[in-house]
Protein backbone atom coordinates (compact mmCIF):
# COMPACT_ATOMS: atom_id res chain seq x y z
CA GLN A 1 0.24 0.28 -0.17
CA GLY A 2 2.67 2.23 0.94
CA LEU A 3 4.55 2.16 -2.14
CA ALA A 4 1.07 2.25 -4.41
CA THR A 5 0.70 5.19 -2.53
CA ASP A 6 3.76 7.12 -2.90
CA ILE A 7 4.14 6.15 -7.08
CA ASP A 8 0.65 7.86 -7.17
CA VAL A 9 1.46 11.07 -5.21
CA PHE A 10 4.68 11.60 -7.37
CA LEU A 11 2.69 11.07 -10.69
CA ARG A 12 0.25 13.56 -9.52
CA LYS A 13 2.83 15.89 -8.89
CA GLN A 14 3.99 15.48 -12.66
CA GLN A 15 1.13 15.52 -14.08
CA GLY A 16 0.63 19.27 -12.88
CA THR A 17 4.08 19.89 -13.95
CA ASP A 18 4.51 20.56 -18.51
CA TYR A 19 8.07 18.90 -18.87
CA PHE A 20 7.10 19.01 -22.72
CA GLY A 21 7.44 21.48 -24.97
CA ARG A 22 5.35 21.81 -28.37
CA GLU A 23 7.68 20.79 -30.69
CA ALA A 24 7.10 18.19 -32.62
CA SER A 25 10.09 16.30 -31.76
CA GLU A 26 8.80 16.07 -28.34
CA ARG A 27 5.21 14.63 -29.09
CA ASP A 28 6.56 11.46 -29.02
CA ASP A 29 7.40 11.69 -25.48
CA ARG A 30 4.42 13.81 -23.72
CA ARG A 31 2.23 10.88 -25.58
CA LYS A 32 4.01 8.15 -23.73
CA PHE A 33 4.30 9.59 -20.24
CA ALA A 34 0.44 9.65 -20.44
CA GLU A 35 0.35 6.56 -21.75
CA ASN A 36 2.72 5.28 -19.46
CA ALA A 37 0.80 7.25 -16.11
CA ARG A 38 -2.49 6.57 -17.17
CA SER A 39 -1.11 2.29 -17.30
CA LEU A 40 0.54 3.16 -13.88
CA ALA A 41 -2.81 4.28 -11.94
CA ASP A 42 -4.62 0.67 -13.69
CA MET A 43 -1.46 -1.09 -12.06
CA LEU A 44 -1.13 0.47 -8.57
CA ALA A 45 -5.20 0.40 -8.70
CA ASP A 46 -4.58 -3.57 -9.23
CA LEU A 47 -1.92 -3.62 -6.48
CA ARG A 48 -4.06 -2.28 -3.28
CA ALA A 49 -6.67 -4.45 -4.31
CA ALA A 50 -4.26 -7.58 -4.28
CA ALA A 51 -3.02 -6.10 -1.18
CA SER A 52 -6.46 -5.63 1.02
CA SER A 53 -7.14 -8.83 0.07
CA SER A 54 -5.61 -11.30 2.95
CA ASP A 55 -7.85 -14.06 1.55
CA THR A 56 -7.11 -14.45 -1.58
CA PHE A 57 -3.23 -13.15 -1.17
CA ASP A 58 -1.04 -14.50 -4.22
CA TYR A 59 2.95 -13.54 -3.06
CA ARG A 60 3.80 -14.83 -6.37
CA SER A 61 1.30 -12.77 -8.38
CA VAL A 62 1.88 -9.09 -6.40
CA GLU A 63 5.53 -9.59 -6.89
CA GLU A 64 4.95 -9.94 -10.79
CA GLU A 65 2.84 -7.05 -10.41
CA ILE A 66 5.52 -4.75 -8.39
CA GLN A 67 8.07 -5.95 -11.32
CA ILE A 68 5.90 -4.38 -13.91
CA VAL A 69 5.36 -1.38 -11.90
CA LYS A 70 8.92 -0.65 -11.58
CA ARG A 71 9.80 -1.05 -15.09
CA TYR A 72 6.59 1.51 -16.49
CA PHE A 73 7.39 3.98 -13.58
CA LEU A 74 11.17 3.91 -14.81
CA ILE A 75 10.15 4.86 -18.38
CA THR A 76 8.41 7.72 -16.73
CA VAL A 77 11.22 8.83 -14.71
CA ARG A 78 13.59 8.57 -18.24
CA LEU A 79 11.17 10.89 -19.65
CA ILE A 80 10.73 13.85 -17.11
CA PHE A 81 14.81 13.50 -16.56
CA LYS A 82 15.14 13.80 -20.13
CA HIS A 83 13.19 17.09 -20.83
CA LEU A 84 14.77 18.32 -17.21
CA VAL A 85 18.34 17.64 -19.23
CA ARG A 86 17.33 19.25 -21.90
CA VAL A 87 16.51 22.42 -20.08
CA ILE A 88 19.83 22.35 -18.78
CA VAL A 89 21.25 21.56 -21.89
CA ASP A 90 19.52 24.31 -23.57
CA ALA A 91 20.65 26.72 -20.82
CA VAL A 92 24.43 26.55 -21.23
CA GLU A 93 23.89 26.49 -25.46
CA GLY A 94 22.18 29.79 -24.82
CA ALA A 95 23.94 31.25 -21.89
CA ARG A 96 24.32 35.13 -21.40
CA CYS A 97 25.32 35.46 -18.23
CA GLU A 98 28.54 33.70 -17.03
CA LEU A 99 27.32 32.66 -13.57
CA ILE A 100 24.49 30.95 -14.62
CA LEU A 101 26.21 29.09 -17.34
CA ARG A 102 28.48 27.71 -14.46
CA SER A 103 26.28 26.35 -12.97
CA ASN A 104 24.89 24.74 -15.25
CA LEU A 105 27.91 23.58 -16.48
CA SER A 106 28.32 21.81 -12.66
CA TYR A 107 24.63 20.46 -12.91
CA VAL A 108 25.58 18.47 -16.34
CA ALA A 109 28.64 17.27 -14.79
CA SER A 110 26.83 16.27 -11.10
CA LEU A 111 23.94 14.89 -13.44
CA SER A 112 26.05 12.20 -15.14
CA ASN A 113 28.59 11.09 -12.31
CA LEU A 114 25.66 10.41 -9.62
CA ASP A 115 25.03 6.97 -9.44
CA TYR A 116 21.92 6.18 -10.09
CA GLY A 117 21.39 2.67 -9.50
CA GLY A 118 18.94 0.73 -11.10
CA LEU A 119 18.35 4.22 -12.61
CA ALA A 120 21.77 4.06 -14.86
CA SER A 121 19.52 3.89 -17.92
CA LEU A 122 19.24 7.65 -17.54
CA ASN A 123 22.58 8.32 -18.67
CA ASP A 124 20.13 8.24 -22.23
CA ALA A 125 19.25 11.68 -21.45
CA PHE A 126 22.57 12.91 -22.51
CA THR A 127 22.72 11.02 -25.18
CA ALA A 128 19.43 12.47 -26.45
CA ASN A 129 20.14 15.61 -25.73
CA GLY A 130 23.10 16.58 -28.12
CA THR A 131 25.30 17.34 -24.76
CA VAL A 132 28.74 16.38 -25.87
CA ARG A 133 28.24 18.79 -29.13
CA VAL A 134 27.33 21.56 -26.56
CA LEU A 135 29.77 21.00 -24.11
CA LEU A 136 32.07 21.12 -27.02
CA LEU A 137 30.70 24.51 -27.78
CA VAL A 138 31.54 26.38 -25.11
CA CYS A 139 35.45 24.70 -24.97
CA VAL A 140 35.77 26.38 -28.25
CA GLU A 141 33.65 29.95 -28.15
CA SER A 142 34.18 30.75 -24.52
CA LYS A 143 36.83 33.21 -23.65
CA LEU A 144 37.14 32.29 -20.35
CA SER A 145 39.13 29.47 -19.44
CA SER A 146 37.92 28.39 -16.18
CA VAL A 147 34.14 28.10 -17.99
CA ARG A 148 35.96 26.31 -20.59
CA ALA A 149 37.52 23.87 -17.70
CA LEU A 150 34.21 23.65 -16.44
CA ALA A 151 32.94 22.50 -19.24
CA LEU A 152 35.82 19.54 -20.17
CA ARG A 153 34.88 18.47 -16.54
CA ALA A 154 31.32 18.09 -17.05
CA LEU A 155 32.78 16.40 -20.32
CA ALA A 156 34.18 13.92 -18.41
CA THR A 157 31.03 12.57 -16.41
CA VAL A 158 29.31 12.42 -19.41
CA CYS A 159 31.61 10.71 -21.59
CA SER A 160 31.32 7.74 -20.16
CA THR A 161 29.14 5.45 -23.01
CA THR A 162 30.12 4.13 -26.28
CA GLU A 163 27.36 6.58 -27.92
CA THR A 164 28.92 9.68 -26.34
CA ILE A 165 31.63 9.17 -27.11
CA ARG A 166 31.26 8.44 -30.61
CA GLN A 167 29.47 11.69 -30.83
CA LEU A 168 32.29 13.27 -29.41
CA GLU A 169 34.15 11.96 -32.16
CA ARG A 170 31.91 13.04 -34.83
CA ALA A 171 31.55 16.81 -33.82
CA ASP A 172 35.69 17.00 -33.50
CA GLY A 173 36.26 16.67 -30.11
CA LEU A 174 39.30 15.06 -30.56
CA GLU A 175 40.36 18.02 -32.83
CA VAL A 176 39.41 20.20 -29.75
CA LEU A 177 41.12 18.15 -26.95
CA ARG A 178 44.51 17.80 -29.05
CA ASP A 179 43.90 22.16 -29.60
CA ILE A 180 43.60 22.83 -25.80
CA LEU A 181 47.43 20.78 -25.10
CA ALA A 182 48.87 21.65 -28.14
CA ALA A 183 48.03 25.81 -26.89
CA GLY A 184 50.70 27.47 -25.89
CA ASP A 185 51.53 28.08 -22.37
CA ALA A 186 49.75 31.53 -22.19
CA ASP A 187 46.42 29.95 -23.98
CA ARG A 188 45.52 27.86 -21.17
CA THR A 189 45.71 27.03 -17.38
CA GLU A 190 46.62 24.67 -15.60
CA PRO A 191 43.41 23.64 -14.16
CA GLU A 192 41.72 23.38 -18.27
CA LEU A 193 44.82 21.08 -19.14
CA ARG A 194 44.06 19.11 -16.64
CA GLU A 195 40.92 18.33 -17.71
CA ALA A 196 41.46 18.15 -20.99
CA VAL A 197 44.23 15.30 -20.06
CA SER A 198 41.06 13.60 -18.16
CA VAL A 199 38.86 13.34 -21.24
CA LEU A 200 41.41 11.23 -23.05
CA THR A 201 41.83 8.86 -20.05
CA GLN A 202 37.92 8.25 -20.05
CA ILE A 203 37.45 7.96 -23.78
CA THR A 204 40.30 5.44 -23.99
CA ALA A 205 39.70 3.52 -20.64
CA PRO A 206 39.74 -0.08 -20.99
CA TRP A 207 37.26 -0.48 -19.21
CA HIS A 208 34.92 0.72 -22.35
CA GLY A 209 35.47 -2.82 -24.07
CA GLU A 210 38.08 -4.91 -26.01
CA GLU A 211 36.11 -3.60 -29.24
CA HIS A 212 36.75 0.09 -28.02
CA ARG A 213 38.48 2.30 -31.08
CA LEU A 214 39.05 5.85 -31.51
CA GLU A 215 39.37 6.08 -35.28
CA GLY A 216 39.55 9.79 -35.60
CA LEU A 217 42.12 9.52 -32.43
CA LYS A 218 45.04 8.03 -35.49
CA GLN A 219 44.99 11.54 -37.34
CA HIS A 220 45.80 13.20 -33.43
CA VAL A 221 47.70 11.14 -31.78
CA HIS A 222 51.53 12.49 -32.19
CA ALA A 223 50.77 15.81 -31.73
CA ILE A 224 48.44 14.62 -28.44
CA VAL A 225 51.33 12.39 -27.41
CA GLU A 226 54.09 15.32 -28.02
CA ALA A 227 51.86 17.56 -25.63
CA ILE A 228 51.61 15.08 -23.09
CA THR A 229 54.73 14.51 -22.46
CA GLY A 230 55.40 17.79 -22.33
CA LYS A 231 57.07 18.69 -18.86
CA ARG A 232 54.22 21.01 -18.28
CA ILE A 233 51.36 18.51 -18.77
CA ILE A 234 53.07 15.67 -17.14
CA THR A 235 53.25 17.70 -14.27
CA ILE A 236 49.93 18.45 -14.37
CA ALA A 237 48.16 15.18 -15.59
CA MET A 238 50.71 13.18 -12.07
């Protein structure tokens, strides 16, 4: 009963908030959210009825029902999270205030670095919203090294999946990293260089699997290795 009540309260609160825009690309998510909310309401009613009937209580049946509720609930949470991330990413891309930009970059880094346990699939939200492309834009266009360092830190946390790493490669992210690392001492600060090395460490890490390859790395590898093996960056990386 407690589980059903908590989910019901959550759904009612979310239905009172319009997370989804009116663009064509968001209509499908709006429809899915409404369908899932209705399905969950029906399943919660069945769950309450089963739990309150002590004479015919079937533990196995209720357990199966809870698993179905969990599946639909996770899908609903993913839809909400996807659109909340979109709001943050859009705010980063359109930022005119340095303070707001810094705050939203920190949000991206924090959200993508949290351990969601059973909600690990929430990482899909960063893929769907083009987060990698927007962070790379900040790395290229911002005139402040401290802001670029924040964008790189967020990039290192977002690029934890094969798909986001592929997005980085397709958006010329390796070239951006090469330019950052190969720049003169006067152009880049130590924090920015540290974060750039962290991104490289993340996207080339062995835990992505034996089949993981960055084809675009070949054309930039000499410049990147030369920059990283320089005395200044070795000190920073260590």
